[in-house]
């Protein structure tokens, strides 16, 4: 399945994990930053979303609830 590149990459954004964004704080960054987060650990995040993000070289943060651990 081919997935078109997200608009943000065409506009020069770089994706960073939530922790990296927090660590950067108010620092001036070289490029615009996007933080992708996914909540509630639904199965499609691992089976569908994560492979697409990896294919595109994107970083993301997945929040896993305790019932899934």
PDB file of C-alpha atoms in Angstrom:
ATOM      1  CA  UNK A   1       0.000   0.000   0.000  1.00  0.00           C
ATOM      2  CA  UNK A   2       1.399   3.395  -0.929  1.00  0.00           C
ATOM      3  CA  UNK A   3       0.792   6.249   1.448  1.00  0.00           C
ATOM      4  CA  UNK A   4       1.376   9.830   0.305  1.00  0.00           C
ATOM      5  CA  UNK A   5       3.925  11.814   2.279  1.00  0.00           C
ATOM      6  CA  UNK A   6       2.278  13.971   4.937  1.00  0.00           C
ATOM      7  CA  UNK A   7       1.890  17.644   4.151  1.00  0.00           C
ATOM      8  CA  UNK A   8       4.202  18.594   6.985  1.00  0.00           C
ATOM      9  CA  UNK A   9       7.226  17.030   5.284  1.00  0.00           C
ATOM     10  CA  UNK A  10       6.535  18.955   2.113  1.00  0.00           C
ATOM     11  CA  UNK A  11       6.544  22.117   4.195  1.00  0.00           C
ATOM     12  CA  UNK A  12       9.877  21.425   5.865  1.00  0.00           C
ATOM     13  CA  UNK A  13       8.721  20.117   9.233  1.00  0.00           C
ATOM     14  CA  UNK A  14      10.709  17.536  11.138  1.00  0.00           C
ATOM     15  CA  UNK A  15       8.965  15.150  13.542  1.00  0.00           C
ATOM     16  CA  UNK A  16      10.335  14.642  17.029  1.00  0.00           C
ATOM     17  CA  UNK A  17       9.280  12.478  19.955  1.00  0.00           C
ATOM     18  CA  UNK A  18       7.336  14.268  22.683  1.00  0.00           C
ATOM     19  CA  UNK A  19      10.262  13.965  25.114  1.00  0.00           C
ATOM     20  CA  UNK A  20      12.622  15.641  22.656  1.00  0.00           C
ATOM     21  CA  UNK A  21      10.208  18.532  22.211  1.00  0.00           C
ATOM     22  CA  UNK A  22       9.982  18.997  25.974  1.00  0.00           C
ATOM     23  CA  UNK A  23      13.766  18.815  26.302  1.00  0.00           C
ATOM     24  CA  UNK A  24      14.180  21.499  23.623  1.00  0.00           C
ATOM     25  CA  UNK A  25      11.916  23.796  25.618  1.00  0.00           C
ATOM     26  CA  UNK A  26      12.013  27.320  24.246  1.00  0.00           C
ATOM     27  CA  UNK A  27      15.252  26.846  22.326  1.00  0.00           C
ATOM     28  CA  UNK A  28      15.380  28.226  18.820  1.00  0.00           C
ATOM     29  CA  UNK A  29      15.228  25.308  16.401  1.00  0.00           C
ATOM     30  CA  UNK A  30      16.578  25.220  12.859  1.00  0.00           C
ATOM     31  CA  UNK A  31      13.386  23.770  11.354  1.00  0.00           C
ATOM     32  CA  UNK A  32       9.694  23.767  12.242  1.00  0.00           C
ATOM     33  CA  UNK A  33       8.858  20.827  14.510  1.00  0.00           C
ATOM     34  CA  UNK A  34       5.806  18.552  14.616  1.00  0.00           C
ATOM     35  CA  UNK A  35       5.098  16.211  17.529  1.00  0.00           C
ATOM     36  CA  UNK A  36       2.975  13.172  16.665  1.00  0.00           C
ATOM     37  CA  UNK A  37       1.276  11.459  19.599  1.00  0.00           C
ATOM     38  CA  UNK A  38      -1.034   8.466  19.679  1.00  0.00           C
ATOM     39  CA  UNK A  39      -3.122   7.657  22.744  1.00  0.00           C
ATOM     40  CA  UNK A  40      -4.863   4.599  24.141  1.00  0.00           C
ATOM     41  CA  UNK A  41      -2.693   1.960  22.430  1.00  0.00           C
ATOM     42  CA  UNK A  42      -5.204   0.645  19.934  1.00  0.00           C
ATOM     43  CA  UNK A  43      -3.952  -2.344  17.938  1.00  0.00           C
ATOM     44  CA  UNK A  44      -3.882  -0.413  14.652  1.00  0.00           C
ATOM     45  CA  UNK A  45      -1.195   1.901  16.045  1.00  0.00           C
ATOM     46  CA  UNK A  46       1.267  -0.996  16.083  1.00  0.00           C
ATOM     47  CA  UNK A  47       0.063  -2.884  13.024  1.00  0.00           C
ATOM     48  CA  UNK A  48      -0.753   0.017  10.696  1.00  0.00           C
ATOM     49  CA  UNK A  49       0.475   3.406  11.929  1.00  0.00           C
ATOM     50  CA  UNK A  50       3.953   2.498  13.242  1.00  0.00           C
ATOM     51  CA  UNK A  51       5.119   0.829   9.994  1.00  0.00           C
ATOM     52  CA  UNK A  52       3.998   3.833   7.932  1.00  0.00           C
ATOM     53  CA  UNK A  53       5.785   6.238  10.254  1.00  0.00           C
ATOM     54  CA  UNK A  54       8.941   4.110  10.144  1.00  0.00           C
ATOM     55  CA  UNK A  55       8.796   3.947   6.346  1.00  0.00           C
ATOM     56  CA  UNK A  56       8.658   7.744   6.231  1.00  0.00           C
ATOM     57  CA  UNK A  57      11.367   8.193   8.860  1.00  0.00           C
ATOM     58  CA  UNK A  58       8.978   9.890  11.284  1.00  0.00           C
ATOM     59  CA  UNK A  59       9.304   9.957  15.046  1.00  0.00           C
ATOM     60  CA  UNK A  60       6.221   9.638  17.225  1.00  0.00           C
ATOM     61  CA  UNK A  61       5.226   8.996  20.806  1.00  0.00           C
ATOM     62  CA  UNK A  62       2.767   6.212  21.617  1.00  0.00           C
ATOM     63  CA  UNK A  63       1.071   6.337  25.007  1.00  0.00           C
ATOM     64  CA  UNK A  64       0.247   2.833  26.212  1.00  0.00           C
ATOM     65  CA  UNK A  65      -2.373   2.391  28.911  1.00  0.00           C
ATOM     66  CA  UNK A  66      -1.683  -0.073  31.707  1.00  0.00           C
ATOM     67  CA  UNK A  67      -4.380  -2.507  30.584  1.00  0.00           C
ATOM     68  CA  UNK A  68      -2.353  -3.261  27.421  1.00  0.00           C
ATOM     69  CA  UNK A  69       0.895  -4.045  29.235  1.00  0.00           C
TER      70      UNK A  69
END
